[in-house]
Every structure is written in C-alpha cells, then in structure tokens.
Amino acid sequence: MMDAILVVNAGSSSLKFQIFAIESGELSRQLRGQIDGIGSRPRLRGKGADGSILVDQKYDAADVPDLQAATAVVRGWLREQGGFKLRAIGHRVVHGGPAYDRPARIDTEVLARLTALEDLAPLHQPNNLAPIRLAMDIDFSMPQVACFDTAFHRGHPAHTDCYALPRAFYDAGVRRYGFHGLSYEYIAERLRDIVPSRADGRVIVAHLGSGASMCALSGGRSIDSTMGFTALDGLPMGTRPGQLDPGVVLYLIAQKGMSVVEVSDLLYRDSGLKGLSGVSNDMRDLLASDEPGAQFAIDHFIHRCALQAGMLAASLGGLDAFVFTAGVGENSPAIRARIAERLGWLGAELDPAANEAGATLISTPTSRIALLVVPTDEELMIARHTLALIDTP
C-alpha cells in the first residue's frame, strides 16, 4: 500500500480531487477526477495516471444536493480504489489574508482565521473550507494543509500593494493581495525547464479562464498582479467585471437603492462576459455565437487584456516573455492571436501555424518577446507544498 496525498479543490458546484503517491520522497500522480453539477446534474468522473477512464457516473440531484454529499460520494469511491494510505490532504484556499505568506498546517485556529476572510472571496472561500471541516469531523488527526492563491504574491513592497487610503486601512489588511498564485508559482518553475534564458527575465503570465488575471514575474518572483484586495479586480472574467470605478458601487447603493447583497450578486455572478454578452459566461460559447453581444464581450476582454499587459510591462520595465495558461489561454488560438496582436508594440510576433497547433513556443524566431503556451498544474503545487510541510519536523 502506497503512501499518498489527496489534493482537493472545492468550488460552488464542483469538487476536484487528485491522488499523488509518495515514492522515495517524490510525487507521482495516480488518479484525478471531479464531481460537478452538484445539486443539479451531479456527475462523478475519474481517470487513472494513463488517462484511462475509471468512473463516469451520473446521479439524481436529490442524491447529491450539496458539497457535503458530494464529498461523501468522492470519499466512498476513493476508498473502493484501494492501494493508498493517505498521509495528508492538501487544499486550495483562495484567500490567505495578511497572516499567511506560505502554506499552513490547518488546526481550529487557522480555520477560524480563514473563515473570517469568507466575505473577501464569497465564490471560493466558503467552498474551499467546507471539505476541511468535513475531514476534521471524520478524522481530526489527519494532517491537512491549506495552500493559498495569495501567498505567491506576498513580499511586494508596501508602496506597490497599498491603496491610497489612510495607512490604518493597510495595517488592518486592506491591501492588494493578488490571486491565482499557485498557478503562477508552477509556471515560474516550468519556465526554468522550457526557456531557461527567459525564466529569470521579465515575464507576464496570463492565467485566462473563467477567473482571469495576469502576473508580472521578475527573476521568477511575483512583483505585480492585476488582482487586488478581492478576486473582482483586474481583467473581466466569466461573471466578474474586473477593474471597476468604486464610484459605480456607491452609485448603485445610493442612487439605485441596491442592497450590499444585491451588489455582491451583481459583481460576482452577473457581470463580466455573462453580463456584457447576454449570452454566456463561457468563452467557448461566445466564440461560437453569432450574437452581437458575444463579439462585444470578446472585444472588451481583449482590450482589457492589452491594457493590463501594458501596465505590467511598465511595472517590469520591459518584457522578455508572455505566457498563456489556464482554460482559455491553453485552448483558444483565436484569443491568443488577438492578444498577441495587441502586444506588437512590445515586439511580439506570432507564428500563426504554431499557435493553431498549440505549440509551446508560438512566436516567430525574430520576435523580441517569447510567446508561450504552458499548461498550469495547481494541484501538483499543492501536493508539493503539502508533502514539504508534513515532512518538516
């Protein structure tokens, strides 16, 4: 029976999981899966390390109405697989706040601190923490590790992370945190293998998915990010607006009579590509649609990506490489091409054939900037952090 680490990434309607075996201090992925459509059309899918399908099972909505029920289904299925002895569970936790600049072993005190941050990431934090509580109830002695999306961005100078508010607000934790840090940390490591000559240079990584942001890397470390205090800031996303004049929020409350809950729902669930297009929050649907609203939303997305890239290039003092990652970044040649075109002023030249083929390097030999497509692997980073923490005396 192999020692193993379970990695959990819980969302509002899905629960993703992976098992990594520990062999001679190294990690090897054994299986991955998810149960999605929780409460509506639950479906459990799992694959082995070789990509073989291990399970593909649908459930009635009443049988898997919530995350707790989904966790029970996953736990039961994993126990049936056998062959593994869990040493720890690693969790993706979106917001670590000012207290955590690295992964942390979870106890009741840590859980209480993370619970206090739920209002700063209402789409993510409550769901991230739910499986932690369930695991505590089942076996309190099982080591659990929280790996934060904010941790990779910590260490920026205060003058870059503060808002122009009285200093007391910064001291109370109102500051820029940045997110998608596990993804950026993985990409920073991968670049040392893929393009070592650029990895320590000036790099922008574009994590483009339903949630979207960009990060400026210098010497493999984050120096700036498009996201701030919450995951609402920066690029427009599937259902979130991205950068927004705070006066809009004041107007909605004071002039339109909207409650805080209504504004929160608008900004987290009904804005972004969904709100602009009136069609969908999924970029695949928008690219396939003939509706004017779909093209309008895509145009806005490209425009804001170009603006934010320019901002990060200014922060870096130039640019050596631009990396596309996450769902849209890895899988949409059309979006990559349009963003690359807007980077022409920085010396970017796209190789259309390489882009369509999904090659790792999609820039021409004469391009001053290396354009790359690098799949991210947040789960592997969580497993590595978890192993390192439980092996530390």
XYZ file of C-alpha atoms in Angstrom, residues 164-360:
197
model
C -4.246 55.403 -1.467
C -6.200 55.245 1.775
C -5.132 56.196 5.318
C -2.353 53.860 6.480
C -4.602 52.347 9.149
C -6.532 50.508 6.442
C -3.366 48.855 5.105
C -2.376 47.858 8.622
C -5.846 46.315 9.030
C -5.334 44.197 5.922
C -6.943 46.342 3.214
C -4.291 45.939 0.533
C -3.586 44.292 -2.811
C -3.119 40.537 -2.461
C -3.281 39.073 -5.961
C -4.645 35.599 -6.707
C -4.006 32.514 -8.903
C -0.674 32.315 -7.089
C -0.456 28.513 -7.208
C -0.755 28.676 -10.986
C 1.873 31.394 -11.296
C 4.250 29.571 -8.978
C 4.009 26.452 -11.133
C 4.564 28.400 -14.366
C 7.584 30.183 -12.888
C 9.138 26.786 -12.132
C 8.261 25.301 -15.549
C 9.833 28.208 -17.414
C 13.235 27.251 -15.998
C 12.924 23.978 -17.918
C 11.240 25.331 -21.070
C 13.025 28.641 -21.686
C 15.830 28.982 -19.111
C 17.209 32.012 -20.929
C 13.955 33.922 -20.275
C 12.830 32.406 -16.965
C 14.793 34.864 -14.819
C 13.866 37.815 -17.008
C 10.775 39.975 -17.289
C 7.732 37.766 -17.816
C 3.979 38.286 -17.874
C 1.848 35.224 -17.233
C -1.781 35.424 -18.330
C -3.992 32.992 -16.395
C -7.063 33.173 -18.596
C -10.040 31.083 -17.548
C -13.456 31.669 -16.036
C -11.426 33.523 -13.447
C -8.708 35.575 -15.130
C -5.690 37.584 -14.069
C -2.131 38.424 -15.077
C 1.061 38.412 -13.064
C 4.390 40.158 -13.622
C 7.374 37.935 -12.827
C 10.897 39.208 -12.369
C 13.531 36.598 -11.620
C 10.734 34.070 -11.207
C 9.059 36.062 -8.424
C 5.809 37.984 -8.474
C 6.279 41.742 -8.425
C 2.792 42.821 -9.522
C -0.634 41.425 -10.358
C -3.875 42.611 -11.916
C -5.968 41.377 -8.974
C -6.121 43.220 -5.686
C -7.994 43.029 -2.375
C -10.509 40.559 -3.801
C -10.821 38.389 -6.887
C -13.059 41.013 -8.521
C -10.244 43.248 -9.728
C -8.260 43.369 -12.967
C -9.377 41.524 -16.096
C -13.040 40.924 -16.960
C -13.960 37.320 -16.172
C -16.776 34.866 -16.744
C -19.152 36.529 -14.294
C -16.964 39.209 -12.645
C -16.360 42.688 -14.085
C -12.671 43.166 -13.365
C -11.407 46.689 -12.773
C -14.266 48.929 -11.739
C -14.501 52.531 -10.574
C -15.531 52.249 -6.889
C -17.887 55.142 -7.543
C -20.060 52.707 -9.502
C -20.681 50.744 -6.308
C -21.560 53.919 -4.413
C -23.957 54.891 -7.207
C -25.678 51.509 -7.208
C -26.253 51.699 -3.467
C -27.098 55.395 -3.102
C -28.959 56.095 -6.350
C -30.327 52.709 -7.425
C -31.205 51.558 -3.930
C -29.413 48.246 -4.265
C -28.503 46.399 -1.084
C -24.999 45.156 -0.333
C -26.161 41.614 -1.085
C -27.633 42.686 -4.434
C -24.435 44.499 -5.418
C -22.368 41.499 -4.379
C -24.507 39.173 -6.503
C -24.224 41.553 -9.452
C -20.436 41.790 -9.256
C -19.696 38.149 -8.522
C -22.385 36.346 -10.508
C -23.984 38.515 -13.194
C -21.237 40.696 -14.666
C -18.153 40.027 -16.787
C -18.591 38.137 -20.055
C -22.020 36.953 -18.958
C -23.314 40.440 -18.243
C -21.754 42.082 -21.286
C -22.803 39.452 -23.800
C -26.208 38.466 -22.507
C -25.248 35.077 -23.974
C -22.880 33.145 -21.721
C -20.017 33.333 -19.259
C -18.112 30.692 -21.265
C -15.618 31.944 -23.847
C -16.242 28.856 -25.985
C -19.908 29.779 -26.310
C -19.058 33.377 -27.163
C -16.570 32.402 -29.876
C -19.177 30.114 -31.444
C -22.021 32.640 -31.233
C -23.274 34.989 -33.951
C -24.931 37.260 -31.397
C -23.583 40.846 -31.439
C -23.316 40.785 -27.666
C -20.938 37.846 -27.801
C -18.481 39.651 -30.078
C -18.823 42.802 -27.972
C -17.845 40.898 -24.824
C -14.834 39.331 -26.570
C -13.706 42.735 -27.876
C -13.895 44.147 -24.345
C -11.952 41.196 -22.943
C -9.151 41.593 -25.500
C -8.994 45.354 -24.933
C -8.671 44.987 -21.178
C -6.071 42.217 -21.507
C -3.988 44.518 -23.706
C -4.283 47.420 -21.260
C -3.382 45.313 -18.235
C -0.436 43.766 -20.095
C 0.858 47.264 -20.785
C 0.538 48.125 -17.108
C 2.536 45.063 -16.061
C 5.156 45.666 -18.749
C 5.624 49.143 -17.282
C 5.994 47.626 -13.812
C 8.680 45.274 -15.161
C 10.430 47.975 -17.195
C 10.132 45.927 -20.379
C 9.184 42.418 -21.400
C 11.069 39.247 -22.356
C 8.262 36.678 -22.458
C 4.471 36.420 -22.351
C 2.866 33.147 -21.228
C -0.696 31.960 -21.854
C -2.144 29.449 -19.392
C -5.418 28.119 -17.885
C -8.557 27.092 -19.788
C -8.853 29.910 -22.330
C -5.129 30.615 -22.522
C -4.245 26.987 -23.186
C -7.092 26.114 -25.546
C -8.118 29.156 -27.591
C -5.810 30.018 -30.527
C -8.213 32.808 -31.528
C -7.928 34.623 -28.199
C -4.155 34.116 -28.077
C -3.816 35.562 -31.588
C -5.820 38.676 -30.797
C -3.921 39.367 -27.572
C -0.566 38.738 -29.274
C -1.518 41.242 -31.978
C -2.057 43.884 -29.307
C 1.417 43.139 -27.926
C 3.056 44.063 -31.230
C 4.244 47.407 -29.862
C 6.375 45.455 -27.387
C 7.959 43.442 -30.186
C 5.703 40.372 -30.154
C 5.396 38.447 -33.421
C 3.034 35.475 -33.504
C 3.681 32.332 -35.532
C 0.118 31.545 -36.720
C 0.844 27.896 -37.557
C 2.459 27.217 -34.182
C -0.412 28.989 -32.451
C -3.066 26.923 -34.234
C -1.143 23.736 -33.426
C -0.978 24.645 -29.742
C 2.821 24.524 -29.668
C 4.690 25.579 -26.545
